[in-house]
Short mmCIF file of C-alpha atoms in Angstrom, two decimals:
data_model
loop_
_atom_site.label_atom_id
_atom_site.label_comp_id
_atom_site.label_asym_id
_atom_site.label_seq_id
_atom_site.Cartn_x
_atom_site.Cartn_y
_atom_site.Cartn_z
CA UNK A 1 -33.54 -13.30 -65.67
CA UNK A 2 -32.30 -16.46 -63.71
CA UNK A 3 -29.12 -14.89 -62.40
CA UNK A 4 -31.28 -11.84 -60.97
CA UNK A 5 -32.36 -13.46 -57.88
CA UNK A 6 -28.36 -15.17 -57.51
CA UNK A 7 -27.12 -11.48 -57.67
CA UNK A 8 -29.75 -9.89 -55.21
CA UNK A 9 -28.63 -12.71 -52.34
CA UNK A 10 -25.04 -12.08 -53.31
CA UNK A 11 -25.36 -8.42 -52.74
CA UNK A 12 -27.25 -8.98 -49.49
CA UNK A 13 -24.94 -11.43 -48.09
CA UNK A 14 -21.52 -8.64 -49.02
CA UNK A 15 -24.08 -5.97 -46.89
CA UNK A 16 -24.88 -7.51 -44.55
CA UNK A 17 -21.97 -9.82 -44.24
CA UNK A 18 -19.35 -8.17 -44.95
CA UNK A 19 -18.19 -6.62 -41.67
CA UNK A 20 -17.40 -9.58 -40.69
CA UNK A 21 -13.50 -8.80 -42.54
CA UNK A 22 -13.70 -5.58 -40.06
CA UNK A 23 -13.79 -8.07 -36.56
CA UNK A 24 -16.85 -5.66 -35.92
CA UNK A 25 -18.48 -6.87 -32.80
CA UNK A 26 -21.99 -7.44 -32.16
CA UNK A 27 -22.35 -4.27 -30.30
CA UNK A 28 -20.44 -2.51 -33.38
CA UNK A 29 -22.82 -3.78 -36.06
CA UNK A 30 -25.01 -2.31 -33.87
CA UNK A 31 -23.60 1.03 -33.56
CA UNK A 32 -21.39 1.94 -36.35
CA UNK A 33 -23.06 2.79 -39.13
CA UNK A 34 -21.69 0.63 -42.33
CA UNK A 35 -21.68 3.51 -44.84
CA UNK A 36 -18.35 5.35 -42.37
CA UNK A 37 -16.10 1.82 -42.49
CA UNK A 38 -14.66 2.02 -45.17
CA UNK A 39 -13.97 5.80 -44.73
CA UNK A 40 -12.08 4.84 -41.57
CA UNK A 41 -10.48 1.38 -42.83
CA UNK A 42 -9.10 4.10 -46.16
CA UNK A 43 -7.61 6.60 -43.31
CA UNK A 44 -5.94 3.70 -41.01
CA UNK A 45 -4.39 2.60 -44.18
CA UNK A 46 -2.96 6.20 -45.12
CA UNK A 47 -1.90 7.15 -41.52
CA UNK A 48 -1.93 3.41 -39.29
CA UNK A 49 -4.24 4.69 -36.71
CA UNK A 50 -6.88 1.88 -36.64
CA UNK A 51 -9.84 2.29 -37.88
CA UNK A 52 -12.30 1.56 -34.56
CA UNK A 53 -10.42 3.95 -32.54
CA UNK A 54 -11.95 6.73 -35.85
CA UNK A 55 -15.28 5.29 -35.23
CA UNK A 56 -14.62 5.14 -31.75
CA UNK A 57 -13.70 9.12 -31.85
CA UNK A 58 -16.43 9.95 -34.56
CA UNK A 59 -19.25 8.29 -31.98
CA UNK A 60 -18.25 10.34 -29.01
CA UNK A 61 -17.37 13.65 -30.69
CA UNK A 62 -20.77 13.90 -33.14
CA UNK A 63 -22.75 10.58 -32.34
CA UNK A 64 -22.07 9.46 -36.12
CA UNK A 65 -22.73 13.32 -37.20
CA UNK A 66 -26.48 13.03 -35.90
CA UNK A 67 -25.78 15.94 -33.77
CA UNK A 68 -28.34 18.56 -34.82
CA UNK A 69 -25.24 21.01 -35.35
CA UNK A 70 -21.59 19.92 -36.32
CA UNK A 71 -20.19 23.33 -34.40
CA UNK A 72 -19.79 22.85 -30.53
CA UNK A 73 -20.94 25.54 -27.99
CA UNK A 74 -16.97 26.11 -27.79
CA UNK A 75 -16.97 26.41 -31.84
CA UNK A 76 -15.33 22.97 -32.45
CA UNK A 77 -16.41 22.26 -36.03
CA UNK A 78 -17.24 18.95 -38.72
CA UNK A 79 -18.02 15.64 -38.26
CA UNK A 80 -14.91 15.05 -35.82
CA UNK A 81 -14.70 18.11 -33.87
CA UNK A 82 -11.38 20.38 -34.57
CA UNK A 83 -11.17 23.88 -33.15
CA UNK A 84 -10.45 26.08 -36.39
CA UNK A 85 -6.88 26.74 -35.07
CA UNK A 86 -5.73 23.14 -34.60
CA UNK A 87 -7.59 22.11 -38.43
CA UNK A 88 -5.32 25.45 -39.90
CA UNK A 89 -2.87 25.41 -37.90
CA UNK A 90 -2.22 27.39 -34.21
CA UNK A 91 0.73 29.34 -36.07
CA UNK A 92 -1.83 31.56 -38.02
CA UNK A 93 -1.77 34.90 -36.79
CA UNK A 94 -5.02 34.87 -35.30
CA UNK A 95 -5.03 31.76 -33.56
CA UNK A 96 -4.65 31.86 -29.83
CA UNK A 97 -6.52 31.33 -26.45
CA UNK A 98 -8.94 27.61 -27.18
CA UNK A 99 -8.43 27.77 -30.61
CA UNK A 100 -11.69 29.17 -32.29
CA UNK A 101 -9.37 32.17 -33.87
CA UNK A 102 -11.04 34.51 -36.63
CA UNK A 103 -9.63 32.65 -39.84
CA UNK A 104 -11.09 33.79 -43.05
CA UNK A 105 -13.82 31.30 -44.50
CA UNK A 106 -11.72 30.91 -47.41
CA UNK A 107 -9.01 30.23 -45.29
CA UNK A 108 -9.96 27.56 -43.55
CA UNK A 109 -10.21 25.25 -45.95
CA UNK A 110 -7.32 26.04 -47.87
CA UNK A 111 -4.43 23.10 -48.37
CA UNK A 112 -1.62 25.59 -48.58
CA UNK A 113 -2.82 27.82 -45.63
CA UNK A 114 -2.94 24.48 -43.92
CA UNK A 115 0.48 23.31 -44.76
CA UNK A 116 1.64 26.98 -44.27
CA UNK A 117 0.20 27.24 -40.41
CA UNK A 118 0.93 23.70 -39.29
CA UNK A 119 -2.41 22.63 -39.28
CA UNK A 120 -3.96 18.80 -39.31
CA UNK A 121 -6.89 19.23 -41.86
CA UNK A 122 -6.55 16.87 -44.89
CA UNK A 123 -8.14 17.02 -48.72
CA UNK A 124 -8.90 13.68 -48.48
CA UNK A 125 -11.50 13.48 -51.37
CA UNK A 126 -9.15 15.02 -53.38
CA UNK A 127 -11.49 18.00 -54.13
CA UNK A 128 -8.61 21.16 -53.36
CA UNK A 129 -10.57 21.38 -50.08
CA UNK A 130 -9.96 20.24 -46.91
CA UNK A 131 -13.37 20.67 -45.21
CA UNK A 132 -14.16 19.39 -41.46
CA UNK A 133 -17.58 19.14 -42.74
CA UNK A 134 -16.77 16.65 -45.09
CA UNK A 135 -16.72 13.15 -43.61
CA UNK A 136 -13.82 12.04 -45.55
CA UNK A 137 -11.70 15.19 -44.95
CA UNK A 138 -12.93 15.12 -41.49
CA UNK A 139 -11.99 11.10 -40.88
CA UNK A 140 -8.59 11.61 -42.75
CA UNK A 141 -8.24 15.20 -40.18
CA UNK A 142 -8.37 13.27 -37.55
CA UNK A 143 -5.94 10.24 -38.36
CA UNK A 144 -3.66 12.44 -39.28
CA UNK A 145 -3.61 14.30 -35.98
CA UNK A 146 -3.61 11.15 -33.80
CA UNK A 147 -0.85 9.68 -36.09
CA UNK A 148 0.90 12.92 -35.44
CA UNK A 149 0.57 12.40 -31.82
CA UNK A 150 1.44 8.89 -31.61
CA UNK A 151 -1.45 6.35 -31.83
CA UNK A 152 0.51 4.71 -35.11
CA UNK A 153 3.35 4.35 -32.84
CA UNK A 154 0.77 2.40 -29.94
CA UNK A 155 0.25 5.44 -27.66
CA UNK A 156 -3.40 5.50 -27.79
CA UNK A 157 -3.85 7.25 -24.77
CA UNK A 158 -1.58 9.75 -25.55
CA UNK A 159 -3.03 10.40 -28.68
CA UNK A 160 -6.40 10.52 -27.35
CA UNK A 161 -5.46 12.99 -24.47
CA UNK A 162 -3.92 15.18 -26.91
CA UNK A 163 -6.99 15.11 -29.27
CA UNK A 164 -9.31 16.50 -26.19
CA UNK A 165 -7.68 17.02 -22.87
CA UNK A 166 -9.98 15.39 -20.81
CA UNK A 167 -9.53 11.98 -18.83
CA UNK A 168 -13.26 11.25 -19.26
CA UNK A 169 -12.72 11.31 -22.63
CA UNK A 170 -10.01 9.57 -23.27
CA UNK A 171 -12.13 7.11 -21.23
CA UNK A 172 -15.39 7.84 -23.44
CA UNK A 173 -13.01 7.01 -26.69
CA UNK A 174 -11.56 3.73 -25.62
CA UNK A 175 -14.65 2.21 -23.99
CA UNK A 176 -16.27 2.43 -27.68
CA UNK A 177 -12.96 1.72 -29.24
CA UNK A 178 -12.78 -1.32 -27.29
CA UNK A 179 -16.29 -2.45 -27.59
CA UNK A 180 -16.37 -1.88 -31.22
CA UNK A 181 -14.16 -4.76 -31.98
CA UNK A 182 -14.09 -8.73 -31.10
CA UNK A 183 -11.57 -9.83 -29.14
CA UNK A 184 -9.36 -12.41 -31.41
CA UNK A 185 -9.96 -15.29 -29.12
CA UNK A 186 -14.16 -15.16 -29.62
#
């Protein structure tokens, strides 16, 4: 009965302190919501793209996934955005043009038509789907295409550019990327 109260405050303080091992700034506590970090931290580990520059994407693609819809006007779908042919794979015979394509539901969010076609959508959760409407697929989706296009290597920009080619949102991405963070020297 004694140790009930010690345990509560020990919980609170990991909640509410814990980002702290994340360098989350103040403007990041205030923004990224707690329950996605370790999703992100889990896919920098696995693919070296870091984990604010996730949260960074995930924030200007879906706002967090608060959107009222996770399929874009252009039919970008999930938590992070993908255009069906880049999550399959643009080799699939019907992918062409911006990418919506007319892949088979089925299809989709098949592994092995993934791997077949080329495309960047990752099982994750280790479920035999890989589902861009499934954060953790979606986060580990994403790392893996801006690994694959060289933000593990330090070309951020280039990675960025080649996620949505757009130079306002490239800028978009690294102004919350940036922000997210504390400098080391604060």
């Amino acid at each position: 009965m004694v140790l009930i109260p010690i345990i509560v405050l020990a919980i609170y303080y990991a909640v509410n302190n814990g980002d702290a091992t994340y360098n989350l700034s103040s403007f990041g506590k205030e923004e990224v919501p707690p329950e996605y970090i370790p999703i992100y931290k889990a896919a920098e580990e696995e693919y070296g793209v870091p984990w604010y520059l996730l949260a960074a994407h995930h924030r200007v693609e879906t706002k967090f996934s608060t959107m009222k819809t996770l399929v874009s006007p252009v039919g970008a779908e999930g938590h992070m955005q993908f255009m069906p042919c880049t999550f399959v794979g643009w080799s699939h015979p019907s992918c062409s043009g911006l990418g919506k394509g007319n892949i088979p539901q089925n299809q989709k969010t098949d592994p092995d038509v993934i791997e077949k076609y080329g495309g960047y959508g990752v099982d994750a959760n280790g479920d035999g789907i890989a589902d861009p409407f499934q954060i953790e697929d979606a986060v580990y989706s994403a790392a893996n295409y801006l690994e694959r296009n060289g933000a593990a290597d330090g070309k951020i920009e280039q990675a960025v550019f080649a996620y949505n080619h757009s130079d306002k949102y490239v800028e978009d991405v690294l102004y919350y990327a940036e922000r997210f963070v504390e400098d080391e020297e604060e």
